[in-house]
């Protein structure tokens, strides 16, 4: 994977209501407080950041937009509102050497749920990746996470299968629904 391609995949994006900017350590200060809300973690296996410094360091490491071994691009965007610049959440992807997005993920802070922001951000990220030659995008959601499944369907993804025990939530294996969008 070439570094310049990885950087192109994480170009800034605009939608009617949102800006998707490359996620950086500087976003940690605004994100840390909202990331302490337990509701975010009901359906995703991400851990709460322990300190703003740890979060900043983790997000600063994403600056290269490449995996440590250089085989995957990691475009990650901070989602902000165009009107006021409020940090809404993030959307991220893993793109392999075959130009397949093996994982598209996202989360929004609860105060922004139910406004269509997730669909708008996921649609923009998926369209952008496809415009750069990514021909298959895969996303998974925990079985029962109907809101997230709806986001993916509205963004052009189709349900393909149930993957048994694909993730661990709060120490318990959970099944995931897989959704795919083709270019």
Short mmCIF file of C-alpha atoms in Angstrom, two decimals:
data_model
loop_
_atom_site.label_atom_id
_atom_site.label_comp_id
_atom_site.label_asym_id
_atom_site.label_seq_id
_atom_site.Cartn_x
_atom_site.Cartn_y
_atom_site.Cartn_z
CA UNK A 1 0.00 0.00 0.00
CA UNK A 2 1.45 3.36 -0.95
CA UNK A 3 1.44 6.19 1.56
CA UNK A 4 0.15 8.76 -0.94
CA UNK A 5 -2.82 6.50 -1.80
CA UNK A 6 -3.58 6.08 1.90
CA UNK A 7 -3.51 9.86 2.33
CA UNK A 8 -5.80 10.33 -0.69
CA UNK A 9 -8.30 7.91 0.83
CA UNK A 10 -8.50 10.14 3.90
CA UNK A 11 -9.05 13.43 2.11
CA UNK A 12 -11.49 15.85 3.70
CA UNK A 13 -15.12 15.42 2.61
CA UNK A 14 -18.17 17.67 2.69
CA UNK A 15 -21.86 16.81 2.80
CA UNK A 16 -24.80 19.21 3.03
CA UNK A 17 -24.62 19.24 6.84
CA UNK A 18 -21.27 17.69 7.75
CA UNK A 19 -17.52 17.95 7.31
CA UNK A 20 -15.44 14.78 7.45
CA UNK A 21 -11.86 15.72 8.29
CA UNK A 22 -8.88 13.39 8.76
CA UNK A 23 -9.00 12.37 12.43
CA UNK A 24 -5.98 13.68 14.33
CA UNK A 25 -4.73 13.87 17.87
CA UNK A 26 -6.05 17.43 18.07
CA UNK A 27 -9.62 16.06 17.98
CA UNK A 28 -9.08 14.22 21.29
CA UNK A 29 -9.90 17.18 23.52
CA UNK A 30 -13.37 17.60 22.01
CA UNK A 31 -14.02 13.84 21.82
CA UNK A 32 -12.88 12.65 25.24
CA UNK A 33 -15.89 13.84 27.26
CA UNK A 34 -18.56 12.54 24.88
CA UNK A 35 -16.66 9.23 24.59
CA UNK A 36 -17.29 8.59 28.29
CA UNK A 37 -21.02 8.00 27.59
CA UNK A 38 -21.81 4.29 28.15
CA UNK A 39 -24.51 4.36 25.46
CA UNK A 40 -21.83 4.49 22.74
CA UNK A 41 -20.53 1.08 23.76
CA UNK A 42 -23.83 -0.83 23.80
CA UNK A 43 -23.20 -2.24 20.31
CA UNK A 44 -19.47 -1.78 19.65
CA UNK A 45 -16.42 -3.50 21.12
CA UNK A 46 -14.34 -0.34 21.38
CA UNK A 47 -13.11 0.57 24.86
CA UNK A 48 -13.57 3.96 26.50
CA UNK A 49 -10.41 6.03 26.42
CA UNK A 50 -8.88 6.26 29.90
CA UNK A 51 -7.32 9.69 29.51
CA UNK A 52 -7.40 12.47 26.96
CA UNK A 53 -3.61 12.07 26.63
CA UNK A 54 -3.95 8.39 25.70
CA UNK A 55 -6.68 9.19 23.18
CA UNK A 56 -4.58 11.98 21.67
CA UNK A 57 -1.55 9.67 21.37
CA UNK A 58 -3.63 6.90 19.75
CA UNK A 59 -5.15 9.26 17.23
CA UNK A 60 -1.81 10.92 16.49
CA UNK A 61 -0.44 7.48 15.52
CA UNK A 62 -3.12 7.28 12.82
CA UNK A 63 -1.46 10.18 10.99
CA UNK A 64 0.31 7.96 8.46
CA UNK A 65 -3.06 6.37 7.55
CA UNK A 66 -1.20 3.07 7.13
CA UNK A 67 -1.07 -0.10 9.22
CA UNK A 68 2.27 -0.77 10.91
CA UNK A 69 3.18 -3.37 8.27
CA UNK A 70 2.09 -1.07 5.43
CA UNK A 71 -0.42 -3.52 3.94
CA UNK A 72 -3.59 -1.60 4.81
CA UNK A 73 -4.77 1.97 4.47
CA UNK A 74 -6.64 3.34 7.49
CA UNK A 75 -8.73 6.34 6.48
CA UNK A 76 -10.35 7.73 9.62
CA UNK A 77 -12.47 10.87 9.67
CA UNK A 78 -13.72 13.12 12.44
CA UNK A 79 -17.33 14.08 11.72
CA UNK A 80 -18.23 17.68 12.52
CA UNK A 81 -21.25 19.81 11.77
CA UNK A 82 -20.84 22.44 9.06
CA UNK A 83 -22.95 24.81 11.13
CA UNK A 84 -21.05 25.38 14.36
CA UNK A 85 -18.30 22.76 13.99
CA UNK A 86 -19.56 20.44 16.73
CA UNK A 87 -17.76 17.09 16.83
CA UNK A 88 -20.41 14.45 16.06
CA UNK A 89 -18.35 11.23 15.97
CA UNK A 90 -16.11 9.38 13.55
CA UNK A 91 -16.14 7.07 10.55
CA UNK A 92 -13.27 4.76 9.68
CA UNK A 93 -12.25 2.15 7.16
CA UNK A 94 -9.64 -0.53 6.57
CA UNK A 95 -8.64 -0.89 2.90
CA UNK A 96 -6.38 -3.74 1.79
CA UNK A 97 -3.96 -4.02 -1.15
CA UNK A 98 -6.77 -5.42 -3.33
CA UNK A 99 -8.75 -2.20 -2.84
CA UNK A 100 -11.33 -3.93 -0.71
CA UNK A 101 -12.65 -2.14 2.35
CA UNK A 102 -12.61 -5.05 4.78
CA UNK A 103 -14.23 -3.00 7.54
CA UNK A 104 -16.20 0.22 7.53
CA UNK A 105 -17.12 1.42 11.00
CA UNK A 106 -18.58 4.47 12.66
CA UNK A 107 -19.96 5.84 15.88
CA UNK A 108 -21.72 9.05 16.80
CA UNK A 109 -22.05 10.68 20.16
CA UNK A 110 -25.55 10.09 21.60
CA UNK A 111 -26.61 13.75 21.47
CA UNK A 112 -26.42 13.48 17.66
CA UNK A 113 -28.34 10.21 17.24
CA UNK A 114 -31.54 10.14 15.25
CA UNK A 115 -30.74 13.09 12.97
CA UNK A 116 -29.49 11.19 9.90
CA UNK A 117 -25.88 12.24 10.48
CA UNK A 118 -24.59 8.64 10.50
CA UNK A 119 -26.19 7.86 7.16
CA UNK A 120 -24.86 11.10 5.67
CA UNK A 121 -21.31 10.41 6.90
CA UNK A 122 -21.25 6.72 5.94
CA UNK A 123 -22.66 7.51 2.49
CA UNK A 124 -20.01 10.19 1.92
CA UNK A 125 -17.14 7.95 3.09
CA UNK A 126 -18.35 4.99 1.01
CA UNK A 127 -18.83 7.12 -2.12
CA UNK A 128 -15.37 8.62 -1.64
CA UNK A 129 -13.70 5.22 -1.26
CA UNK A 130 -15.47 3.92 -4.37
CA UNK A 131 -14.37 7.01 -6.33
CA UNK A 132 -10.78 6.03 -5.46
CA UNK A 133 -11.07 2.48 -6.80
CA UNK A 134 -12.29 0.61 -3.74
CA UNK A 135 -14.64 -1.91 -5.33
CA UNK A 136 -16.08 -3.74 -2.33
CA UNK A 137 -16.97 -2.37 1.10
CA UNK A 138 -17.83 -4.57 4.08
CA UNK A 139 -19.38 -3.47 7.37
CA UNK A 140 -20.66 -5.47 10.31
CA UNK A 141 -23.14 -4.65 13.05
CA UNK A 142 -24.03 -6.63 16.13
CA UNK A 143 -27.24 -8.60 15.67
CA UNK A 144 -30.00 -6.51 17.22
CA UNK A 145 -28.44 -3.13 16.39
CA UNK A 146 -31.33 -2.15 14.13
CA UNK A 147 -30.43 1.55 13.95
CA UNK A 148 -26.94 0.82 12.62
CA UNK A 149 -28.30 -1.75 10.15
CA UNK A 150 -30.69 0.93 8.83
CA UNK A 151 -27.79 3.37 8.40
CA UNK A 152 -25.95 0.85 6.23
CA UNK A 153 -29.02 0.04 4.13
CA UNK A 154 -29.71 3.74 3.52
CA UNK A 155 -26.05 4.16 2.50
CA UNK A 156 -26.36 1.49 -0.20
CA UNK A 157 -25.16 -1.60 1.66
CA UNK A 158 -26.99 -4.95 1.41
CA UNK A 159 -27.27 -7.62 4.09
CA UNK A 160 -25.24 -10.72 3.13
CA UNK A 161 -25.05 -13.04 6.14
CA UNK A 162 -24.87 -13.62 9.88
CA UNK A 163 -21.34 -14.24 11.18
CA UNK A 164 -21.57 -16.30 14.39
CA UNK A 165 -19.52 -15.10 17.37
CA UNK A 166 -17.72 -12.50 15.27
CA UNK A 167 -17.14 -10.04 18.11
CA UNK A 168 -16.93 -9.78 21.89
CA UNK A 169 -19.10 -7.33 23.84
CA UNK A 170 -18.64 -6.99 27.58
CA UNK A 171 -16.81 -10.32 27.63
CA UNK A 172 -19.49 -12.26 25.71
CA UNK A 173 -19.29 -13.49 22.10
CA UNK A 174 -21.90 -11.92 19.82
CA UNK A 175 -23.08 -12.58 16.28
CA UNK A 176 -22.70 -9.91 13.64
CA UNK A 177 -24.72 -9.07 10.56
CA UNK A 178 -22.52 -8.46 7.51
CA UNK A 179 -23.42 -5.78 4.98
CA UNK A 180 -21.67 -5.26 1.64
CA UNK A 181 -21.68 -2.46 -0.91
CA UNK A 182 -20.18 -3.04 -4.33
CA UNK A 183 -18.83 -0.31 -6.62
#
